């Protein structure tokens, strides 16, 4: 897949940022098919624009970044969401990842880092920072440890990481690149990438199960079209 | 002051209910024992009517703080006293139970609530003294009632004062918390805007080169400083758990150091203050070591993990590693190397420090029980 084919949508309420990101992406030959300044615009323009990658700021008016992530992925599960956040509000980033975002980048990242991240996310890779890996790791620890606030119910309800997945996620959180991890563990780059993606998938799956259970428990399943999120 | 008033309002409502209950008791008592046998039966009925009327009047009057003046309270006490004084005349000089009976309690409590323990004491002394003085031969029960009056007034008054104080303090605390929450919300909006600009300056400046690069560097420093401050601000506790410190926030601030990347779980990771500060000091020492041996601004990664029974911190660099035998050499020379000090300090916390060093870098793993 070449760059020309990557269709990107940029969602950010700060015009200067939106323009800067759009310019950078276009200069690199990517196809910016839509821009939006808030959640409502994003959801309104997404279906017609059909972007492969949504570069999304979390702090936007209207439906926030987490809600937009969930909504666009429900609409088109093949789309990818890359979170580009200034504040890096931890809880929000984690929620967005649970909602299905597969990439996270802080806004001070360089243009090259942004382009690289967009290309990788478009390929289906997940783009982690050590900080995000630490958050995800912490979330799995929390879910599996009743002492630390997990539900402590039957373990089938908890997402469990394999030892290998934990090991790799931990190495990502310690700042090792996928390449370094592959070398140290004598694995292929692709295998490392797959393990990382599996951890995200498990977290997202757990999130969906939790949401469904919540909806059923609350008796909200009859009008779930309106009560998304 | 509104909270104190709310407490007073509520207590006066309680007194109003109490007044009706003791009124019913007094009226029924007098009727059953026979008002007809009083020396002056008609006057007896008048006294009961006065009690009923006064109960109704005070219930209305006490309901509004504006009407709860000194005059009303003096009148309330005066009516109670007048009923007591009238008893020997209306009933008989050697009466057993006074006509108002327990009904006088309401006036006493009103004084206690309105004027705190002093009011309770004054009303108790006056009512008790009059009751005793009216009797030819006070018996044990009368003295016991006097004692209860003297005790009850000040105690209720004191408790009312405490309640009002607590309500006032709670009110202040609630308002302070609401103000803090609003400030935090506004600050987040401001911070987000500032971070956006700093990030943009950093990005564009770096591409311009020259002076632009200097600007970019400055913006980058400020950005990470602000980010750490926001993280620290979020961890400021308002629920008052003393002695517990959020190490996630404390370690997060180490991200201010150039080249240092800190990863922590979401939410607070609390440790006792002394353990947290020692752990922070050890991690800082590890990072100082990286700076000394790998270079200033050399990349380093800190990872905090929280388990039910322990926390684990990893500090990693990608330097050349510690040369074989250097640690042993330091030890044999009798020098307590940095690594020995790090190990010792973690062991003092009941934990364990592991060091791995190879050509691809050095990593400390610190495990501290919680």
Coordinates of C-alpha atoms in Angstrom, one line a residue:
Chain A
X1 CA 0.0 0.0 0.0
X2 CA 1.5 3.4 -1.0
X3 CA 1.0 6.7 0.8
X4 CA -1.3 8.0 -1.9
X5 CA -3.9 5.5 -0.9
X6 CA -4.0 6.3 2.8
X7 CA -7.1 8.3 3.4
X8 CA -6.9 10.4 6.5
X9 CA -9.4 12.4 8.5
X10 CA -8.1 15.1 11.0
X11 CA -10.3 16.0 14.0
X12 CA -9.0 18.8 16.2
X13 CA -10.7 21.9 17.6
X14 CA -7.6 24.0 17.3
X15 CA -7.4 25.5 13.8
X16 CA -3.7 26.0 13.8
X17 CA -3.1 22.4 14.8
X18 CA -5.6 21.0 12.3
X19 CA -4.0 23.0 9.5
X20 CA -0.5 22.0 10.5
X21 CA -1.3 18.3 10.7
X22 CA -3.3 18.5 7.4
X23 CA -0.4 20.3 5.7
X24 CA 2.2 17.8 7.0
X25 CA 0.1 14.8 5.9
X26 CA -0.6 16.3 2.4
X27 CA 3.1 17.3 2.0
X28 CA 4.0 13.7 2.6
X29 CA 1.5 12.5 -0.1
X30 CA -1.3 11.3 2.1
X31 CA -4.9 12.0 1.2
X32 CA -6.7 14.1 3.7
X33 CA -10.3 13.4 2.9
X34 CA -11.9 15.4 5.7
X35 CA -11.3 17.6 8.6
X36 CA -13.5 18.3 11.6
X37 CA -13.4 20.7 14.5
X38 CA -15.6 18.8 16.9
X39 CA -17.2 15.5 17.6
X40 CA -20.5 16.3 15.8
X41 CA -18.7 17.3 12.6
X42 CA -16.5 14.3 12.8
X43 CA -19.4 11.9 13.1
X44 CA -21.3 13.7 10.4
X45 CA -18.5 13.7 7.9
X46 CA -17.0 10.3 8.6
X47 CA -19.5 8.1 6.7
X48 CA -19.1 10.0 3.4
X49 CA -15.4 10.5 3.7
X50 CA -14.6 6.9 4.6
X51 CA -11.1 7.6 6.0
X52 CA -8.8 4.7 6.8
X53 CA -7.2 6.6 9.6
X54 CA -8.8 9.2 11.9
X55 CA -6.2 11.4 13.6
X56 CA -8.1 12.5 16.6
X57 CA -7.6 15.0 19.4
X58 CA -9.2 13.8 22.6
X59 CA -10.1 17.2 24.0
X60 CA -12.8 18.3 21.5
X61 CA -16.2 19.8 22.0
X62 CA -19.4 17.8 21.3
X63 CA -19.0 14.0 21.6
X64 CA -15.5 13.8 23.0
X65 CA -12.6 11.8 21.5
X66 CA -13.5 8.6 23.4
X67 CA -17.1 8.7 22.1
X68 CA -16.0 9.6 18.6
X69 CA -13.6 6.6 18.7
X70 CA -16.3 4.2 19.7
X71 CA -18.8 5.6 17.2
X72 CA -16.6 5.6 14.1
X73 CA -15.3 2.1 14.8
X74 CA -18.9 0.9 15.2
X75 CA -19.7 2.5 11.9
X76 CA -16.7 1.1 10.1
X77 CA -14.7 -1.5 12.0
X78 CA -11.9 -1.5 9.4
X79 CA -11.1 2.2 10.2
X80 CA -8.2 3.0 12.5
X81 CA -8.0 5.7 15.1
X82 CA -4.8 7.4 16.1
X83 CA -5.1 9.6 19.2
X84 CA -3.0 12.8 19.0
X85 CA -3.3 14.5 22.3
X86 CA -1.8 17.6 23.9
X87 CA -2.6 17.1 27.5
X88 CA -2.1 13.3 27.6
X89 CA -4.8 13.0 30.2
X90 CA -4.2 9.5 31.3
X91 CA -7.6 8.3 32.0
X92 CA -8.9 9.7 28.7
X93 CA -6.1 8.0 26.7
X94 CA -6.9 4.7 28.4
X95 CA -10.6 5.0 27.7
X96 CA -9.9 5.8 24.0
X97 CA -7.7 2.7 23.7
X98 CA -10.5 0.6 25.4
X99 CA -12.9 2.1 22.9
X100 CA -10.7 0.8 20.1
X101 CA -8.0 3.4 19.3
X102 CA -4.9 1.6 18.1
X103 CA -2.4 4.4 18.3
X104 CA -1.4 7.2 20.6
X105 CA 1.0 10.0 20.1
X106 CA 1.6 13.2 22.0
X107 CA 1.4 16.4 20.1
X108 CA 5.0 17.4 20.6
X109 CA 6.0 14.4 18.5
X110 CA 7.9 15.4 15.4
X111 CA 6.5 15.4 11.9
X112 CA 8.4 12.3 11.1
X113 CA 7.0 10.5 14.1
X114 CA 3.5 11.6 13.2
X115 CA 3.8 10.4 9.6
X116 CA 5.3 7.1 10.8
X117 CA 2.5 6.6 13.2
X118 CA -0.2 7.3 10.6
X119 CA 1.4 4.8 8.2
X120 CA 1.8 2.1 10.8
X121 CA -1.7 2.6 12.2
X122 CA -3.0 2.4 8.6
X123 CA -1.2 -0.9 8.1
X124 CA -3.0 -2.3 11.2
X125 CA -0.1 -1.9 13.6
X126 CA -0.6 -0.4 17.0
X127 CA 1.5 2.6 17.9
X128 CA 2.4 2.7 21.6
X129 CA 4.3 5.1 23.7
X130 CA 6.0 3.7 26.8
X131 CA 3.5 5.8 28.8
X132 CA 0.6 4.2 27.1
X133 CA 2.1 0.7 27.6
X134 CA 2.5 1.5 31.3
X135 CA -1.2 2.5 31.5
X136 CA -2.4 -0.6 29.7
X137 CA -0.2 -2.8 31.8
X138 CA -1.5 -1.1 34.9
X139 CA -5.1 -1.7 33.7
X140 CA -4.5 -5.4 33.3
X141 CA -2.9 -5.6 36.7
X142 CA -5.8 -3.8 38.2
X143 CA -8.4 -6.1 36.5
X144 CA -6.7 -9.3 37.6
X145 CA -5.9 -8.2 41.2
X146 CA -8.9 -8.0 43.5
X147 CA -6.7 -6.4 46.2
X148 CA -5.9 -3.5 43.9
X149 CA -9.6 -2.9 43.0
X150 CA -10.3 -5.6 40.4
X151 CA -13.7 -7.3 40.7
X152 CA -12.1 -10.5 42.0
X153 CA -14.7 -12.6 40.2
X154 CA -14.2 -15.8 38.2
X155 CA -11.1 -15.3 36.1
X156 CA -13.0 -16.1 32.9
X157 CA -14.4 -12.6 33.1
X158 CA -11.0 -11.0 33.3
X159 CA -8.8 -10.4 30.3
X160 CA -5.6 -12.3 31.0
X161 CA -2.4 -11.7 29.3
X162 CA -0.1 -14.6 28.5
X163 CA 3.3 -14.5 30.1
X164 CA 4.8 -13.5 26.7
X165 CA 2.3 -10.7 26.2
X166 CA 3.0 -9.3 29.7
X167 CA 6.8 -9.6 29.1
X168 CA 6.5 -7.7 25.8
X169 CA 4.1 -5.1 27.0
X170 CA 6.5 -4.5 30.0
X171 CA 9.4 -4.0 27.6
X172 CA 7.4 -1.5 25.6
X173 CA 6.7 0.4 28.8
X174 CA 10.4 0.3 29.6
X175 CA 11.0 2.2 26.3
X176 CA 12.3 -0.7 24.2
X177 CA 11.4 -0.5 20.5
X178 CA 9.8 -3.5 18.8
X179 CA 13.1 -4.1 17.0
X180 CA 15.0 -4.2 20.3
X181 CA 12.4 -6.5 21.8
X182 CA 12.5 -8.8 18.8
X183 CA 16.3 -9.0 19.1
X184 CA 16.2 -9.7 22.9
X185 CA 13.5 -12.3 22.8
X186 CA 14.7 -13.8 19.5
X187 CA 11.4 -13.3 17.8
X188 CA 10.4 -11.7 14.5
X189 CA 9.3 -8.1 14.5
X190 CA 5.9 -9.2 13.3
X191 CA 5.5 -11.6 16.2
X192 CA 6.2 -8.8 18.7
X193 CA 3.8 -6.6 16.9
X194 CA 1.1 -9.3 17.0
X195 CA 1.6 -9.8 20.7
X196 CA 1.2 -6.1 21.3
X197 CA -2.0 -6.0 19.2
X198 CA -3.4 -8.9 21.1
X199 CA -3.1 -7.1 24.4
X200 CA -5.0 -4.2 23.0
X201 CA -7.6 -6.5 21.5
X202 CA -8.1 -8.2 24.8
X203 CA -8.6 -4.9 26.6
X204 CA -11.1 -3.7 24.0
X205 CA -12.9 -7.0 24.1
X206 CA -13.1 -6.8 27.9
X207 CA -14.5 -3.3 27.6
X208 CA -17.2 -4.4 25.2
X209 CA -18.1 -7.3 27.5
X210 CA -18.3 -5.0 30.4
X211 CA -20.4 -2.5 28.5
X212 CA -22.8 -5.2 27.4
X213 CA -23.1 -6.6 30.9
X214 CA -23.7 -3.1 32.2
X215 CA -26.4 -2.5 29.6
X216 CA -28.2 -5.7 30.4
X217 CA -27.9 -5.2 34.2
X218 CA -29.3 -1.7 33.9
X219 CA -32.1 -2.9 31.6
X220 CA -31.0 -0.5 29.0
X221 CA -30.7 -3.0 26.2
X222 CA -34.1 -2.0 24.7
X223 CA -32.9 1.5 23.6
X224 CA -29.2 0.9 23.2
X225 CA -29.3 2.9 19.9
X226 CA -29.7 6.1 21.9
X227 CA -27.5 5.2 24.9
X228 CA -24.3 4.5 23.2
X229 CA -21.2 4.9 25.2
Chain B
X1 CA -23.5 31.1 59.3
X2 CA -26.3 29.6 57.3
X3 CA -25.4 26.1 58.4
X4 CA -25.5 27.1 62.0
X5 CA -29.0 28.6 61.4
X6 CA -30.1 25.4 59.7
X7 CA -29.1 23.4 62.7
X8 CA -31.0 25.8 65.0
X9 CA -34.0 25.6 62.7
X10 CA -34.0 21.8 62.9
X11 CA -33.6 21.7 66.6
X12 CA -36.5 24.1 67.1
X13 CA -38.6 21.9 64.9
X14 CA -37.7 19.0 67.2
X15 CA -38.6 21.1 70.2
X16 CA -42.0 21.9 68.7
X17 CA -42.7 18.2 68.4
X18 CA -41.5 17.6 71.9
X19 CA -43.6 20.4 73.2
X20 CA -46.8 18.9 71.7
X21 CA -45.9 15.5 73.3
X22 CA -45.2 16.9 76.8
X23 CA -48.4 19.0 76.4
X24 CA -50.5 16.0 75.7
X25 CA -48.9 14.2 78.7
X26 CA -49.6 17.2 81.0
X27 CA -53.2 17.8 79.8
X28 CA -54.1 14.1 80.0
X29 CA -52.4 13.8 83.4
X30 CA -54.3 16.7 84.8
X31 CA -57.6 15.6 83.4
X32 CA -57.2 12.0 84.6
X33 CA -56.1 13.0 88.1
X34 CA -59.1 15.3 88.1
X35 CA -59.0 19.0 87.6
X36 CA -62.4 19.0 89.3
X37 CA -60.6 18.3 92.6
X38 CA -58.4 21.4 92.3
X39 CA -59.0 24.2 94.8
X40 CA -60.0 26.3 91.8
X41 CA -61.2 24.0 89.0
X42 CA -62.1 26.8 86.6
X43 CA -58.6 28.3 87.0
X44 CA -57.2 24.9 86.4
X45 CA -58.9 24.7 83.0
X46 CA -57.7 28.1 82.2
X47 CA -54.1 27.1 82.9
X48 CA -54.5 24.1 80.6
X49 CA -55.9 26.3 77.9
X50 CA -53.0 28.7 78.3
X51 CA -50.6 25.7 77.8
X52 CA -52.4 24.6 74.7
X53 CA -52.5 28.2 73.3
X54 CA -48.9 28.9 74.2
X55 CA -47.8 25.6 72.6
X56 CA -49.5 26.6 69.4
X57 CA -48.1 30.2 69.5
X58 CA -44.5 29.1 70.1
X59 CA -44.6 26.4 67.5
X60 CA -45.4 29.2 65.0
X61 CA -43.1 31.8 66.5
X62 CA -40.0 29.6 66.8
X63 CA -40.3 28.4 63.2
X64 CA -38.7 31.6 61.8
X65 CA -35.3 32.7 63.0
X66 CA -36.4 36.3 62.7
X67 CA -39.0 35.9 65.5
X68 CA -36.6 33.9 67.8
X69 CA -35.5 37.0 69.7
X70 CA -34.7 37.4 73.4
X71 CA -38.2 38.7 74.0
X72 CA -39.9 35.5 72.8
X73 CA -37.5 33.3 74.9
X74 CA -38.0 35.4 78.0
X75 CA -41.8 35.2 77.4
X76 CA -41.5 31.4 76.9
X77 CA -39.7 31.0 80.2
X78 CA -42.0 33.5 82.0
X79 CA -45.1 31.5 80.9
X80 CA -43.5 28.3 82.2
X81 CA -42.6 30.0 85.5
X82 CA -46.1 31.6 85.8
X83 CA -47.7 28.2 85.4
X84 CA -45.4 26.8 88.1
X85 CA -46.1 29.7 90.5
X86 CA -49.9 29.4 89.9
X87 CA -49.9 25.7 90.7
X88 CA -50.1 25.9 94.6
X89 CA -52.8 28.6 94.3
X90 CA -55.0 26.8 91.8
X91 CA -54.3 23.2 92.8
X92 CA -53.6 23.1 96.5
X93 CA -50.6 24.3 98.6
X94 CA -49.4 20.8 99.2
X95 CA -49.6 19.8 95.5
X96 CA -47.6 16.8 94.3
X97 CA -47.3 17.3 90.5
X98 CA -47.2 20.8 89.2
X99 CA -49.9 21.7 86.6
X100 CA -47.4 22.2 83.6
X101 CA -45.3 19.2 84.7
X102 CA -42.7 18.1 82.1
X103 CA -44.1 20.8 79.8
X104 CA -41.6 23.3 81.2
X105 CA -38.9 21.3 79.6
X106 CA -39.7 22.8 76.2
X107 CA -38.8 26.3 77.5
X108 CA -35.6 25.0 79.0
X109 CA -34.5 23.4 75.7
X110 CA -35.4 26.5 73.7
X111 CA -33.1 28.4 75.9
X112 CA -30.4 25.8 75.6
X113 CA -30.6 25.8 71.8
X114 CA -30.8 29.5 71.4
X115 CA -28.2 30.5 74.0
X116 CA -26.1 27.4 74.2
X117 CA -25.0 26.0 77.5
X118 CA -25.3 29.3 79.3
X119 CA -28.9 29.6 78.3
X120 CA -29.5 26.0 79.3
X121 CA -28.0 26.6 82.7
X122 CA -29.8 29.8 83.4
X123 CA -33.2 28.4 82.4
X124 CA -32.5 25.2 84.4
X125 CA -31.5 27.1 87.6
X126 CA -34.6 29.4 87.4
X127 CA -37.1 26.6 86.7
X128 CA -35.5 24.3 89.2
X129 CA -35.3 26.9 92.0
X130 CA -38.9 28.0 91.5
X131 CA -40.2 24.5 91.5
X132 CA -38.3 23.6 94.7
X133 CA -39.2 26.8 96.5
X134 CA -42.9 26.3 95.8
X135 CA -42.9 23.0 97.6
X136 CA -43.4 22.8 101.4
X137 CA -41.4 19.6 101.7
X138 CA -39.5 18.6 98.5
X139 CA -39.0 14.8 98.3
X140 CA -36.4 12.8 96.5
X141 CA -38.2 12.9 93.2
X142 CA -38.3 16.7 93.3
X143 CA -34.6 16.9 94.0
X144 CA -34.0 14.4 91.2
X145 CA -36.0 16.5 88.7
X146 CA -34.0 19.6 89.8
X147 CA -30.8 17.8 89.1
X148 CA -32.0 16.7 85.7
X149 CA -33.0 20.2 84.8
X150 CA -29.6 21.6 85.8
X151 CA -27.8 18.9 84.0
X152 CA -30.0 18.7 80.8
X153 CA -30.0 22.4 80.0
X154 CA -26.2 22.9 79.7
X155 CA -25.6 19.5 78.0
X156 CA -28.2 20.2 75.3
X157 CA -26.9 23.7 74.9
X158 CA -23.3 22.5 74.6
X159 CA -24.2 19.9 72.0
X160 CA -26.2 22.4 70.0
X161 CA -23.1 24.6 69.9
X162 CA -20.9 21.7 68.7
X163 CA -23.4 20.7 66.1
X164 CA -23.6 24.3 64.7
X165 CA -19.8 24.5 64.7
X166 CA -19.5 21.2 62.8
X167 CA -22.2 22.2 60.3
X168 CA -20.5 25.5 59.7
X169 CA -17.1 23.8 59.1
X170 CA -18.7 21.2 56.8
X171 CA -20.4 24.0 54.9
X172 CA -17.0 25.8 54.5
X173 CA -15.3 22.6 53.4
X174 CA -18.0 21.8 50.9
X175 CA -17.8 25.2 49.4
X176 CA -14.0 25.1 49.3
X177 CA -14.2 21.7 47.5
X178 CA -16.6 23.0 45.0
X179 CA -14.4 26.0 44.3
X180 CA -11.4 23.8 43.9
X181 CA -13.2 21.5 41.5
X182 CA -14.2 24.5 39.4
X183 CA -10.7 25.9 39.5
X184 CA -9.3 22.6 38.4
X185 CA -11.8 22.4 35.5
X186 CA -10.8 25.9 34.3
X187 CA -7.2 25.1 34.7
X188 CA -7.5 22.0 32.5
X189 CA -9.0 24.1 29.7
X190 CA -6.2 26.7 30.1
X191 CA -3.5 24.0 30.3
X192 CA -4.8 22.2 27.2
X193 CA -4.6 25.5 25.2
X194 CA -1.1 26.2 26.5
X195 CA 0.1 22.7 25.8
X196 CA -1.3 22.9 22.2
X197 CA 0.7 26.1 21.6
X198 CA 3.9 24.8 23.2
X199 CA 3.7 21.6 21.2
X200 CA 3.2 23.5 18.0
X201 CA 6.1 25.9 18.7
X202 CA 8.3 22.9 19.5
X203 CA 7.3 21.2 16.3
X204 CA 7.5 24.1 13.9
X205 CA 10.5 25.7 15.6
X206 CA 12.5 22.5 15.3
X207 CA 11.8 22.5 11.6
X208 CA 13.0 26.1 11.2
X209 CA 16.4 25.4 12.8
X210 CA 18.7 28.1 14.2
X211 CA 16.9 30.4 16.7
X212 CA 13.7 28.5 15.9
X213 CA 15.3 25.4 17.3
X214 CA 16.2 27.2 20.6
X215 CA 12.5 28.3 20.8
X216 CA 11.5 24.7 20.2
X217 CA 13.8 23.4 22.9
X218 CA 12.4 26.0 25.4
X219 CA 8.9 25.1 24.5
X220 CA 9.6 21.5 24.9
X221 CA 11.0 22.0 28.4
X222 CA 8.0 24.1 29.4
X223 CA 5.7 21.5 27.9
X224 CA 7.0 18.7 29.9
X225 CA 7.2 20.9 33.0
X226 CA 3.6 21.8 32.7
X227 CA 2.6 18.2 32.0
X228 CA 4.2 17.0 35.2
X229 CA 2.6 19.8 37.2
X230 CA -0.8 18.9 35.9
X231 CA -0.2 15.3 36.8
X232 CA 0.9 16.4 40.3
X233 CA -2.1 18.6 40.6
X234 CA -4.4 15.8 39.8
X235 CA -2.9 13.7 42.5
X236 CA -3.4 16.4 45.3
X237 CA -5.8 14.6 47.6
X238 CA -8.9 16.1 49.0
X239 CA -10.3 13.2 50.9
X240 CA -7.8 13.6 53.7
X241 CA -6.0 10.3 53.8
X242 CA -3.0 11.5 55.7
X243 CA 0.4 10.0 55.4
X244 CA -0.2 8.4 52.0
X245 CA 1.6 9.7 49.0
X246 CA 0.9 9.0 45.4
X247 CA 4.2 7.7 44.0
X248 CA 2.9 7.6 40.5
X249 CA 2.7 11.4 40.6
X250 CA 6.0 11.8 42.4
X251 CA 7.8 9.6 39.8
X252 CA 5.9 11.3 37.0
X253 CA 7.7 14.5 38.0
X254 CA 11.0 12.9 37.2
X255 CA 9.9 13.1 33.6
X256 CA 10.9 16.7 33.8
X257 CA 14.5 15.6 33.6
X258 CA 15.8 15.7 30.0
X259 CA 15.7 12.4 28.4
X260 CA 13.7 10.7 31.1
X261 CA 10.5 8.9 30.1
X262 CA 8.2 7.8 32.9
X263 CA 5.4 5.2 32.5
X264 CA 2.9 4.7 35.4
X265 CA -0.5 3.0 35.8
X266 CA -3.6 5.2 35.6
X267 CA -4.8 6.5 39.0
X268 CA -2.9 7.0 42.2
X269 CA -0.5 4.5 43.6
X270 CA -0.3 5.2 47.3
X271 CA 2.5 4.4 49.7
X272 CA 3.2 5.6 53.2
X273 CA 5.0 9.0 53.0
X274 CA 8.3 7.8 54.3
X275 CA 8.5 4.8 52.0
X276 CA 7.4 6.9 49.0
X277 CA 10.1 9.6 49.6
X278 CA 12.8 7.0 50.1
X279 CA 11.8 5.2 46.9
X280 CA 11.7 8.5 45.0
X281 CA 15.2 9.3 46.4
X282 CA 16.5 5.9 45.2
X283 CA 15.0 6.3 41.7
X284 CA 16.5 9.8 41.6
X285 CA 19.9 8.3 42.5
X286 CA 19.6 5.8 39.7
X287 CA 18.9 8.5 37.2
X288 CA 21.8 10.6 38.6
X289 CA 23.9 7.6 38.0
X290 CA 22.7 7.4 34.4
X291 CA 23.6 11.0 33.9
X292 CA 27.1 10.4 35.4
X293 CA 27.9 7.3 33.4
X294 CA 26.0 7.6 30.2
X295 CA 25.9 11.3 29.8
X296 CA 23.8 14.3 30.5
X297 CA 20.3 14.1 28.9
X298 CA 20.9 10.4 28.1
X299 CA 17.6 8.6 27.5
X300 CA 16.3 6.7 30.5
X301 CA 13.0 5.0 31.2
X302 CA 11.2 4.7 34.5
X303 CA 8.3 2.2 34.8
X304 CA 6.1 1.9 37.9
X305 CA 3.9 -1.1 38.4
X306 CA 1.5 -1.6 41.2
X307 CA 0.5 -5.0 42.6
X308 CA -1.7 -5.8 45.6
X309 CA 1.2 -6.5 47.9
X310 CA 4.1 -4.5 46.3
X311 CA 5.2 -1.9 43.8
X312 CA 7.9 -2.5 41.3
X313 CA 10.0 0.3 39.7
X314 CA 12.3 -0.3 36.8
X315 CA 15.0 2.3 35.8
X316 CA 16.6 1.5 32.5
X317 CA 19.2 3.2 30.3
X318 CA 20.9 2.3 27.0
X319 CA 24.4 3.1 28.1
X320 CA 27.4 0.9 27.6
X321 CA 26.6 -1.0 30.8
X322 CA 28.7 -1.3 33.9
X323 CA 32.2 -2.7 33.1
X324 CA 32.8 -6.2 34.4
X325 CA 34.3 -6.2 37.9
X326 CA 33.9 -2.5 38.5
X327 CA 31.4 -3.0 41.3
X328 CA 33.5 -5.7 42.9
X329 CA 36.6 -3.5 42.7
X330 CA 34.9 -0.7 44.4
X331 CA 33.8 -3.0 47.2
X332 CA 37.2 -4.4 47.7
X333 CA 38.6 -0.9 47.9
X334 CA 36.3 -0.4 50.8
X335 CA 34.2 2.1 48.9
X336 CA 30.5 1.9 49.3
X337 CA 29.5 2.3 45.7
X338 CA 26.3 3.8 44.5
X339 CA 24.8 0.4 43.7
X340 CA 25.5 -0.8 47.3
X341 CA 23.8 2.3 48.6
X342 CA 20.8 1.7 46.3
X343 CA 20.6 -1.9 47.4
X344 CA 20.9 -1.0 51.1
X345 CA 18.2 1.6 51.0
X346 CA 15.7 -0.6 49.2
X347 CA 16.5 -3.5 51.6
X348 CA 15.8 -1.1 54.5
X349 CA 12.3 -0.7 53.1
X350 CA 12.0 -4.5 53.2
X351 CA 12.4 -4.8 49.5
X352 CA 14.8 -6.0 46.9
X353 CA 16.9 -4.3 44.3
X354 CA 18.2 -6.2 41.3
X355 CA 20.7 -4.9 38.8
X356 CA 21.2 -6.2 35.3
X357 CA 23.9 -4.7 33.1
X358 CA 25.0 -5.7 29.7
X359 CA 26.2 -4.1 26.5
X360 CA 22.8 -2.9 25.6
X361 CA 22.3 -1.0 28.9
X362 CA 21.7 -1.1 32.6
X363 CA 18.5 -1.7 34.4
X364 CA 17.6 -1.5 38.1
X365 CA 14.5 -3.3 39.2
X366 CA 13.3 -2.2 42.6
X367 CA 10.6 -4.2 44.5
X368 CA 9.1 -2.6 47.6
X369 CA 6.4 -4.3 49.7
X370 CA 3.4 -2.2 50.6

